Amino acid sequence: MVGPKRPLFVLFGSSIVQLSFSNGGWGAILSDIYARKADIISRGYYGWNSRRAIQVLDQVFPKDAAIQPSLVIVYFGGNDSMGPHSSGLGPHVPLPEYIENMRKIAIHLKGLSDKIRIIFLSCPPVNEAKLRENRSPYLSELVRTNELCRNYSEACIELCEEMHIKVVDLWTAIQKREDWLTACFTDGVHLSAEGSKIVVEEILKVLKEAEWEPSLHWKSLPTEFAEDSPYDLVASDGKTTLNPSEWTFHREIQWD
């Protein structure tokens, strides 16, 4: 670790997390928003399901770690929700088991610290037509449907309500956009930059509305080394300097 100490945000999940720093992804956007305020790291694993995630919880989130996260954002469900393969292989996890796996993840994270905060992301929709177009000759037939995604999304939301965990309903949020089928995915499953913007907007909404002490919303966190300095850029009057520590004009979106 390097200092000064900042809040630590961990993104934990499957490819939606691993790819969140690619192609204008939501992890990269959050890192920009939280620049000089919090450290955001990814623990994303392409192709993983909740069954595999619970096998490594103690390694990814050791209970005896010197520094525990302030926030963990968790996403599993897209791979779990795929139809089962006749061989018994593959990422499919039956819905009841998925629910219990997500419960185990939540219980483990809650046990790390009294101050830890958790947000689950529910399963987003898919573009079924795009998936059929992009079918790979190297893979057995993949069964991904919007209806399956909905079932797993609703189950995740129900669990979060039961356990008093904050949750983002991605299945609904993405489909609020009229052109979501064409705008929100790169391949029918993984999020485009436009899809990622929706994820960021929903996460920030949760962080802003959460009655957490201290607040983890970006506008509530202090900016590191924000004091005025004679080494800052010189103002047009030639006598004073301009402090750039809070500048956000470079952002395409001025996030709330």
PDB file of C-alpha atoms in Angstrom:
ATOM      1  CA  MET A   1       0.000   0.000   0.000  1.00  0.00           C
ATOM      2  CA  VAL A   2       1.027   3.570  -0.610  1.00  0.00           C
ATOM      3  CA  GLY A   3      -0.083   6.558   1.424  1.00  0.00           C
ATOM      4  CA  PRO A   4      -1.780   8.659   2.466  1.00  0.00           C
ATOM      5  CA  LYS A   5      -4.477   6.209   3.474  1.00  0.00           C
ATOM      6  CA  ARG A   6      -7.668   6.513   1.412  1.00  0.00           C
ATOM      7  CA  PRO A   7     -10.931   4.563   1.493  1.00  0.00           C
ATOM      8  CA  LEU A   8     -10.562   1.334  -0.478  1.00  0.00           C
ATOM      9  CA  PHE A   9     -13.292   0.288  -2.907  1.00  0.00           C
ATOM     10  CA  VAL A  10     -13.136  -3.250  -4.328  1.00  0.00           C
ATOM     11  CA  LEU A  11     -15.079  -4.376  -7.398  1.00  0.00           C
ATOM     12  CA  PHE A  12     -15.622  -8.140  -7.131  1.00  0.00           C
ATOM     13  CA  GLY A  13     -17.243 -10.238  -9.829  1.00  0.00           C
ATOM     14  CA  SER A  14     -17.073 -11.863 -13.234  1.00  0.00           C
ATOM     15  CA  SER A  15     -16.293 -10.358 -16.639  1.00  0.00           C
ATOM     16  CA  ILE A  16     -18.638  -7.405 -16.104  1.00  0.00           C
ATOM     17  CA  VAL A  17     -16.094  -6.452 -13.415  1.00  0.00           C
ATOM     18  CA  GLN A  18     -12.894  -7.584 -15.146  1.00  0.00           C
ATOM     19  CA  LEU A  19     -13.780  -5.552 -18.246  1.00  0.00           C
ATOM     20  CA  SER A  20     -14.956  -2.540 -16.260  1.00  0.00           C
ATOM     21  CA  PHE A  21     -11.650  -0.753 -16.884  1.00  0.00           C
ATOM     22  CA  SER A  22     -11.825  -1.351 -20.650  1.00  0.00           C
ATOM     23  CA  ASN A  23     -13.612   0.587 -23.395  1.00  0.00           C
ATOM     24  CA  GLY A  24     -14.832   3.432 -21.182  1.00  0.00           C
ATOM     25  CA  GLY A  25     -16.006   0.947 -18.562  1.00  0.00           C
ATOM     26  CA  TRP A  26     -17.744   1.732 -15.307  1.00  0.00           C
ATOM     27  CA  GLY A  27     -14.735   0.869 -13.142  1.00  0.00           C
ATOM     28  CA  ALA A  28     -12.571   3.338 -15.053  1.00  0.00           C
ATOM     29  CA  ILE A  29     -15.262   6.012 -14.771  1.00  0.00           C
ATOM     30  CA  LEU A  30     -15.539   5.488 -11.021  1.00  0.00           C
ATOM     31  CA  SER A  31     -11.745   5.690 -10.686  1.00  0.00           C
ATOM     32  CA  ASP A  32     -11.824   9.055 -12.428  1.00  0.00           C
ATOM     33  CA  ILE A  33     -14.698  10.336 -10.284  1.00  0.00           C
ATOM     34  CA  TYR A  34     -12.927   9.208  -7.108  1.00  0.00           C
ATOM     35  CA  ALA A  35      -9.464  10.427  -8.124  1.00  0.00           C
ATOM     36  CA  ARG A  36      -7.639  11.728  -5.018  1.00  0.00           C
ATOM     37  CA  LYS A  37     -10.559  10.509  -2.862  1.00  0.00           C
ATOM     38  CA  ALA A  38     -10.599   6.682  -2.862  1.00  0.00           C
ATOM     39  CA  ASP A  39      -8.616   3.815  -4.340  1.00  0.00           C
ATOM     40  CA  ILE A  40     -10.681   1.543  -6.572  1.00  0.00           C
ATOM     41  CA  ILE A  41      -9.323  -1.894  -7.424  1.00  0.00           C
ATOM     42  CA  SER A  42     -10.753  -4.709  -9.492  1.00  0.00           C
ATOM     43  CA  ARG A  43     -11.056  -8.333  -8.534  1.00  0.00           C
ATOM     44  CA  GLY A  44     -12.887  -9.381 -11.679  1.00  0.00           C
ATOM     45  CA  TYR A  45     -12.668 -12.854 -13.215  1.00  0.00           C
ATOM     46  CA  TYR A  46     -13.831 -13.552 -16.744  1.00  0.00           C
ATOM     47  CA  GLY A  47     -16.303 -16.439 -16.956  1.00  0.00           C
ATOM     48  CA  TRP A  48     -16.730 -16.948 -13.219  1.00  0.00           C
ATOM     49  CA  ASN A  49     -19.941 -17.823 -11.444  1.00  0.00           C
ATOM     50  CA  SER A  50     -20.987 -17.525  -7.806  1.00  0.00           C
ATOM     51  CA  ARG A  51     -19.968 -21.136  -7.129  1.00  0.00           C
ATOM     52  CA  ARG A  52     -16.367 -20.392  -8.032  1.00  0.00           C
ATOM     53  CA  ALA A  53     -16.420 -17.060  -6.196  1.00  0.00           C
ATOM     54  CA  ILE A  54     -17.212 -18.567  -2.808  1.00  0.00           C
ATOM     55  CA  GLN A  55     -14.231 -20.912  -3.173  1.00  0.00           C
ATOM     56  CA  VAL A  56     -11.807 -17.988  -3.074  1.00  0.00           C
ATOM     57  CA  LEU A  57     -13.510 -15.577  -0.669  1.00  0.00           C
ATOM     58  CA  ASP A  58     -10.862 -16.062   2.020  1.00  0.00           C
ATOM     59  CA  GLN A  59      -8.097 -15.380  -0.497  1.00  0.00           C
ATOM     60  CA  VAL A  60      -9.651 -12.305  -2.091  1.00  0.00           C
ATOM     61  CA  PHE A  61     -10.960 -10.932   1.202  1.00  0.00           C
ATOM     62  CA  PRO A  62      -8.826 -12.344   4.051  1.00  0.00           C
ATOM     63  CA  LYS A  63     -10.342 -11.653   7.453  1.00  0.00           C
ATOM     64  CA  ASP A  64      -6.948 -10.873   8.979  1.00  0.00           C
ATOM     65  CA  ALA A  65      -5.948  -8.263   6.372  1.00  0.00           C
ATOM     66  CA  ALA A  66      -4.417  -5.115   7.860  1.00  0.00           C
ATOM     67  CA  ILE A  67      -6.656  -2.920   5.706  1.00  0.00           C
ATOM     68  CA  GLN A  68     -10.254  -3.835   4.949  1.00  0.00           C
ATOM     69  CA  PRO A  69     -12.337  -2.285   2.163  1.00  0.00           C
ATOM     70  CA  SER A  70     -14.671   0.590   2.876  1.00  0.00           C
ATOM     71  CA  LEU A  71     -16.909  -0.543   0.024  1.00  0.00           C
ATOM     72  CA  VAL A  72     -17.281  -3.747  -1.996  1.00  0.00           C
ATOM     73  CA  ILE A  73     -19.373  -3.766  -5.165  1.00  0.00           C
ATOM     74  CA  VAL A  74     -20.318  -7.340  -6.086  1.00  0.00           C
ATOM     75  CA  TYR A  75     -21.563  -8.725  -9.376  1.00  0.00           C
ATOM     76  CA  PHE A  76     -22.294 -12.360 -10.171  1.00  0.00           C
ATOM     77  CA  GLY A  77     -25.280 -13.758 -12.006  1.00  0.00           C
ATOM     78  CA  GLY A  78     -24.867 -13.497 -15.747  1.00  0.00           C
ATOM     79  CA  ASN A  79     -22.888 -16.727 -16.007  1.00  0.00           C
ATOM     80  CA  ASP A  80     -24.906 -18.467 -13.277  1.00  0.00           C
ATOM     81  CA  SER A  81     -28.093 -17.748 -15.225  1.00  0.00           C
ATOM     82  CA  MET A  82     -26.945 -19.489 -18.404  1.00  0.00           C
ATOM     83  CA  GLY A  83     -28.847 -22.640 -19.281  1.00  0.00           C
ATOM     84  CA  PRO A  84     -27.292 -25.910 -18.055  1.00  0.00           C
ATOM     85  CA  HIS A  85     -25.136 -28.012 -20.370  1.00  0.00           C
ATOM     86  CA  SER A  86     -26.006 -31.690 -20.830  1.00  0.00           C
ATOM     87  CA  SER A  87     -22.475 -32.663 -19.720  1.00  0.00           C
ATOM     88  CA  GLY A  88     -22.885 -31.027 -16.340  1.00  0.00           C
ATOM     89  CA  LEU A  89     -19.943 -28.765 -17.166  1.00  0.00           C
ATOM     90  CA  GLY A  90     -20.136 -25.029 -17.624  1.00  0.00           C
ATOM     91  CA  PRO A  91     -21.018 -21.962 -15.592  1.00  0.00           C
ATOM     92  CA  HIS A  92     -24.708 -22.639 -14.897  1.00  0.00           C
ATOM     93  CA  VAL A  93     -25.693 -22.504 -11.225  1.00  0.00           C
ATOM     94  CA  PRO A  94     -29.282 -23.409 -10.270  1.00  0.00           C
ATOM     95  CA  LEU A  95     -31.210 -20.448  -8.921  1.00  0.00           C
ATOM     96  CA  PRO A  96     -31.575 -21.711  -5.304  1.00  0.00           C
ATOM     97  CA  GLU A  97     -27.826 -22.369  -5.105  1.00  0.00           C
ATOM     98  CA  TYR A  98     -27.058 -18.970  -6.666  1.00  0.00           C
ATOM     99  CA  ILE A  99     -29.097 -17.282  -3.944  1.00  0.00           C
ATOM    100  CA  GLU A 100     -27.249 -19.164  -1.197  1.00  0.00           C
ATOM    101  CA  ASN A 101     -23.868 -18.446  -2.772  1.00  0.00           C
ATOM    102  CA  MET A 102     -24.638 -14.735  -2.871  1.00  0.00           C
ATOM    103  CA  ARG A 103     -25.773 -14.956   0.744  1.00  0.00           C
ATOM    104  CA  LYS A 104     -22.419 -16.536   1.670  1.00  0.00           C
ATOM    105  CA  ILE A 105     -20.573 -13.736  -0.116  1.00  0.00           C
ATOM    106  CA  ALA A 106     -22.576 -11.106   1.768  1.00  0.00           C
ATOM    107  CA  ILE A 107     -22.050 -12.804   5.143  1.00  0.00           C
ATOM    108  CA  HIS A 108     -18.305 -13.109   4.557  1.00  0.00           C
ATOM    109  CA  LEU A 109     -17.981  -9.458   3.551  1.00  0.00           C
ATOM    110  CA  LYS A 110     -20.053  -8.240   6.486  1.00  0.00           C
ATOM    111  CA  GLY A 111     -17.732 -10.172   8.784  1.00  0.00           C
ATOM    112  CA  LEU A 112     -14.653  -8.307   7.604  1.00  0.00           C
ATOM    113  CA  SER A 113     -15.420  -5.065   9.422  1.00  0.00           C
ATOM    114  CA  ASP A 114     -18.201  -3.217  11.225  1.00  0.00           C
ATOM    115  CA  LYS A 115     -17.615  -0.315   8.846  1.00  0.00           C
ATOM    116  CA  ILE A 116     -17.679  -2.158   5.526  1.00  0.00           C
ATOM    117  CA  ARG A 117     -20.380  -1.180   3.029  1.00  0.00           C
ATOM    118  CA  ILE A 118     -21.703  -3.459   0.297  1.00  0.00           C
ATOM    119  CA  ILE A 119     -23.530  -2.928  -2.988  1.00  0.00           C
ATOM    120  CA  PHE A 120     -24.726  -5.828  -5.119  1.00  0.00           C
ATOM    121  CA  LEU A 121     -25.346  -5.403  -8.836  1.00  0.00           C
ATOM    122  CA  SER A 122     -28.142  -7.556 -10.209  1.00  0.00           C
ATOM    123  CA  CYS A 123     -27.951  -9.425 -13.497  1.00  0.00           C
ATOM    124  CA  PRO A 124     -28.285  -7.072 -16.496  1.00  0.00           C
ATOM    125  CA  PRO A 125     -30.320  -7.955 -19.591  1.00  0.00           C
ATOM    126  CA  VAL A 126     -28.815  -9.354 -22.782  1.00  0.00           C
ATOM    127  CA  ASN A 127     -29.323  -8.779 -26.485  1.00  0.00           C
ATOM    128  CA  GLU A 128     -30.319 -12.265 -27.589  1.00  0.00           C
ATOM    129  CA  ALA A 129     -30.151 -11.499 -31.321  1.00  0.00           C
ATOM    130  CA  LYS A 130     -26.620 -10.117 -30.987  1.00  0.00           C
ATOM    131  CA  LEU A 131     -25.582 -13.198 -29.067  1.00  0.00           C
ATOM    132  CA  ARG A 132     -26.781 -15.448 -31.858  1.00  0.00           C
ATOM    133  CA  GLU A 133     -24.833 -13.381 -34.387  1.00  0.00           C
ATOM    134  CA  ASN A 134     -21.656 -13.631 -32.318  1.00  0.00           C
ATOM    135  CA  ARG A 135     -21.805 -17.349 -31.629  1.00  0.00           C
ATOM    136  CA  SER A 136     -18.285 -18.770 -31.416  1.00  0.00           C
ATOM    137  CA  PRO A 137     -17.313 -21.968 -33.252  1.00  0.00           C
ATOM    138  CA  TYR A 138     -15.061 -22.790 -30.293  1.00  0.00           C
ATOM    139  CA  LEU A 139     -17.887 -22.924 -27.742  1.00  0.00           C
ATOM    140  CA  SER A 140     -20.772 -25.294 -27.237  1.00  0.00           C
ATOM    141  CA  GLU A 141     -24.164 -23.649 -27.662  1.00  0.00           C
ATOM    142  CA  LEU A 142     -24.685 -20.984 -25.004  1.00  0.00           C
ATOM    143  CA  VAL A 143     -28.167 -20.530 -23.601  1.00  0.00           C
ATOM    144  CA  ARG A 144     -28.547 -16.926 -22.506  1.00  0.00           C
ATOM    145  CA  THR A 145     -31.979 -15.345 -22.438  1.00  0.00           C
ATOM    146  CA  ASN A 146     -33.413 -12.166 -21.058  1.00  0.00           C
ATOM    147  CA  GLU A 147     -35.971 -14.172 -19.109  1.00  0.00           C
ATOM    148  CA  LEU A 148     -33.264 -16.139 -17.301  1.00  0.00           C
ATOM    149  CA  CYS A 149     -31.429 -12.894 -16.541  1.00  0.00           C
ATOM    150  CA  ARG A 150     -34.632 -11.452 -15.105  1.00  0.00           C
ATOM    151  CA  ASN A 151     -35.119 -14.439 -12.799  1.00  0.00           C
ATOM    152  CA  TYR A 152     -31.609 -14.166 -11.373  1.00  0.00           C
ATOM    153  CA  SER A 153     -31.832 -10.381 -11.123  1.00  0.00           C
ATOM    154  CA  GLU A 154     -35.060 -10.582  -9.130  1.00  0.00           C
ATOM    155  CA  ALA A 155     -33.581 -13.245  -6.863  1.00  0.00           C
ATOM    156  CA  CYS A 156     -30.537 -11.063  -6.156  1.00  0.00           C
ATOM    157  CA  ILE A 157     -32.743  -8.074  -5.350  1.00  0.00           C
ATOM    158  CA  GLU A 158     -34.947 -10.143  -3.019  1.00  0.00           C
ATOM    159  CA  LEU A 159     -31.902 -11.431  -1.168  1.00  0.00           C
ATOM    160  CA  CYS A 160     -30.517  -7.915  -0.759  1.00  0.00           C
ATOM    161  CA  GLU A 161     -33.815  -6.677   0.638  1.00  0.00           C
ATOM    162  CA  GLU A 162     -33.841  -9.582   3.088  1.00  0.00           C
ATOM    163  CA  MET A 163     -30.248  -8.915   4.201  1.00  0.00           C
ATOM    164  CA  HIS A 164     -30.507  -5.108   4.134  1.00  0.00           C
ATOM    165  CA  ILE A 165     -27.857  -4.771   1.441  1.00  0.00           C
ATOM    166  CA  LYS A 166     -27.887  -1.984  -1.131  1.00  0.00           C
ATOM    167  CA  VAL A 167     -28.598  -3.258  -4.634  1.00  0.00           C
ATOM    168  CA  VAL A 168     -28.626  -1.836  -8.153  1.00  0.00           C
ATOM    169  CA  ASP A 169     -31.325  -3.319 -10.376  1.00  0.00           C
ATOM    170  CA  LEU A 170     -29.340  -3.412 -13.608  1.00  0.00           C
ATOM    171  CA  TRP A 171     -31.925  -5.514 -15.435  1.00  0.00           C
ATOM    172  CA  THR A 172     -34.434  -2.675 -15.134  1.00  0.00           C
ATOM    173  CA  ALA A 173     -32.061   0.297 -15.273  1.00  0.00           C
ATOM    174  CA  ILE A 174     -30.503  -0.646 -18.609  1.00  0.00           C
ATOM    175  CA  GLN A 175     -33.845  -1.347 -20.263  1.00  0.00           C
ATOM    176  CA  LYS A 176     -35.133   2.128 -19.399  1.00  0.00           C
ATOM    177  CA  ARG A 177     -33.062   3.387 -22.311  1.00  0.00           C
ATOM    178  CA  GLU A 178     -35.016   3.065 -25.564  1.00  0.00           C
ATOM    179  CA  ASP A 179     -32.040   1.934 -27.631  1.00  0.00           C
ATOM    180  CA  TRP A 180     -30.566  -0.323 -24.971  1.00  0.00           C
ATOM    181  CA  LEU A 181     -30.370  -3.330 -27.283  1.00  0.00           C
ATOM    182  CA  THR A 182     -27.962  -1.599 -29.650  1.00  0.00           C
ATOM    183  CA  ALA A 183     -26.306   0.999 -27.414  1.00  0.00           C
ATOM    184  CA  CYS A 184     -25.491  -0.771 -24.158  1.00  0.00           C
ATOM    185  CA  PHE A 185     -23.458  -3.831 -25.213  1.00  0.00           C
ATOM    186  CA  THR A 186     -20.325  -4.651 -27.137  1.00  0.00           C
ATOM    187  CA  ASP A 187     -21.325  -8.221 -27.930  1.00  0.00           C
ATOM    188  CA  GLY A 188     -24.816  -8.674 -26.545  1.00  0.00           C
ATOM    189  CA  VAL A 189     -23.591  -9.399 -22.996  1.00  0.00           C
ATOM    190  CA  HIS A 190     -20.683  -7.180 -22.008  1.00  0.00           C
ATOM    191  CA  LEU A 191     -21.242  -3.495 -21.438  1.00  0.00           C
ATOM    192  CA  SER A 192     -20.317  -0.761 -23.860  1.00  0.00           C
ATOM    193  CA  ALA A 193     -19.317   2.704 -22.682  1.00  0.00           C
ATOM    194  CA  GLU A 194     -22.985   3.721 -22.838  1.00  0.00           C
ATOM    195  CA  GLY A 195     -24.035   0.733 -20.761  1.00  0.00           C
ATOM    196  CA  SER A 196     -21.308   1.497 -18.246  1.00  0.00           C
ATOM    197  CA  LYS A 197     -22.571   5.046 -17.821  1.00  0.00           C
ATOM    198  CA  ILE A 198     -25.874   3.626 -16.618  1.00  0.00           C
ATOM    199  CA  VAL A 199     -24.052   1.444 -14.086  1.00  0.00           C
ATOM    200  CA  VAL A 200     -22.122   4.459 -12.776  1.00  0.00           C
ATOM    201  CA  GLU A 201     -25.233   6.598 -12.535  1.00  0.00           C
ATOM    202  CA  GLU A 202     -27.042   3.921 -10.527  1.00  0.00           C
ATOM    203  CA  ILE A 203     -24.080   3.285  -8.202  1.00  0.00           C
ATOM    204  CA  LEU A 204     -23.673   7.000  -7.517  1.00  0.00           C
ATOM    205  CA  LYS A 205     -27.380   7.264  -6.786  1.00  0.00           C
ATOM    206  CA  VAL A 206     -27.066   4.542  -4.150  1.00  0.00           C
ATOM    207  CA  LEU A 207     -23.977   6.170  -2.634  1.00  0.00           C
ATOM    208  CA  LYS A 208     -25.645   9.566  -2.494  1.00  0.00           C
ATOM    209  CA  GLU A 209     -28.882   8.321  -0.938  1.00  0.00           C
ATOM    210  CA  ALA A 210     -27.353   5.839   1.516  1.00  0.00           C
ATOM    211  CA  GLU A 211     -27.516   6.990   5.118  1.00  0.00           C
ATOM    212  CA  TRP A 212     -23.995   5.794   5.800  1.00  0.00           C
ATOM    213  CA  GLU A 213     -21.649   7.407   8.295  1.00  0.00           C
ATOM    214  CA  PRO A 214     -19.287   8.426   6.914  1.00  0.00           C
ATOM    215  CA  SER A 215     -20.793   8.968   3.496  1.00  0.00           C
ATOM    216  CA  LEU A 216     -18.901   7.343   0.620  1.00  0.00           C
ATOM    217  CA  HIS A 217     -20.389   9.589  -2.052  1.00  0.00           C
ATOM    218  CA  TRP A 218     -17.575  11.270  -3.960  1.00  0.00           C
ATOM    219  CA  LYS A 219     -18.670  14.805  -3.126  1.00  0.00           C
ATOM    220  CA  SER A 220     -18.568  13.977   0.584  1.00  0.00           C
ATOM    221  CA  LEU A 221     -15.036  12.594   0.640  1.00  0.00           C
ATOM    222  CA  PRO A 222     -12.053  14.883   1.141  1.00  0.00           C
ATOM    223  CA  THR A 223      -9.693  15.484  -1.768  1.00  0.00           C
ATOM    224  CA  GLU A 224      -6.126  14.483  -1.020  1.00  0.00           C
ATOM    225  CA  PHE A 225      -3.608  17.359  -0.786  1.00  0.00           C
ATOM    226  CA  ALA A 226      -6.261  19.931  -1.686  1.00  0.00           C
ATOM    227  CA  GLU A 227      -4.632  22.889   0.056  1.00  0.00           C
ATOM    228  CA  ASP A 228      -3.652  25.977  -1.930  1.00  0.00           C
ATOM    229  CA  SER A 229      -0.028  26.073  -3.039  1.00  0.00           C
ATOM    230  CA  PRO A 230       2.288  28.708  -4.509  1.00  0.00           C
ATOM    231  CA  TYR A 231       3.239  25.997  -7.007  1.00  0.00           C
ATOM    232  CA  ASP A 232      -0.259  25.910  -8.538  1.00  0.00           C
ATOM    233  CA  LEU A 233      -0.915  27.534 -11.903  1.00  0.00           C
ATOM    234  CA  VAL A 234      -0.601  31.306 -11.866  1.00  0.00           C
ATOM    235  CA  ALA A 235      -3.862  33.203 -12.340  1.00  0.00           C
ATOM    236  CA  SER A 236      -4.370  35.883 -14.983  1.00  0.00           C
ATOM    237  CA  ASP A 237      -3.774  38.639 -12.399  1.00  0.00           C
ATOM    238  CA  GLY A 238      -0.187  37.432 -12.135  1.00  0.00           C
ATOM    239  CA  LYS A 239      -0.359  37.582  -8.334  1.00  0.00           C
ATOM    240  CA  THR A 240      -2.350  34.557  -7.217  1.00  0.00           C
ATOM    241  CA  THR A 241      -2.587  30.891  -8.086  1.00  0.00           C
ATOM    242  CA  LEU A 242      -5.488  28.689  -9.099  1.00  0.00           C
ATOM    243  CA  ASN A 243      -6.019  25.476  -7.141  1.00  0.00           C
ATOM    244  CA  PRO A 244      -6.896  22.668  -9.611  1.00  0.00           C
ATOM    245  CA  SER A 245      -7.561  19.927  -7.042  1.00  0.00           C
ATOM    246  CA  GLU A 246     -11.351  20.011  -7.523  1.00  0.00           C
ATOM    247  CA  TRP A 247     -11.464  20.593 -11.279  1.00  0.00           C
ATOM    248  CA  THR A 248     -13.838  18.287 -13.168  1.00  0.00           C
ATOM    249  CA  PHE A 249     -14.221  20.121 -16.485  1.00  0.00           C
ATOM    250  CA  HIS A 250     -12.340  17.340 -18.289  1.00  0.00           C
ATOM    251  CA  ARG A 251     -15.230  14.921 -17.726  1.00  0.00           C
ATOM    252  CA  GLU A 252     -17.673  14.205 -20.509  1.00  0.00           C
ATOM    253  CA  ILE A 253     -20.430  13.955 -17.867  1.00  0.00           C
ATOM    254  CA  GLN A 254     -20.598  16.111 -14.761  1.00  0.00           C
ATOM    255  CA  TRP A 255     -21.636  13.381 -12.361  1.00  0.00           C
ATOM    256  CA  ASP A 256     -23.919  14.115  -9.445  1.00  0.00           C
TER     257      ASP A 256
END
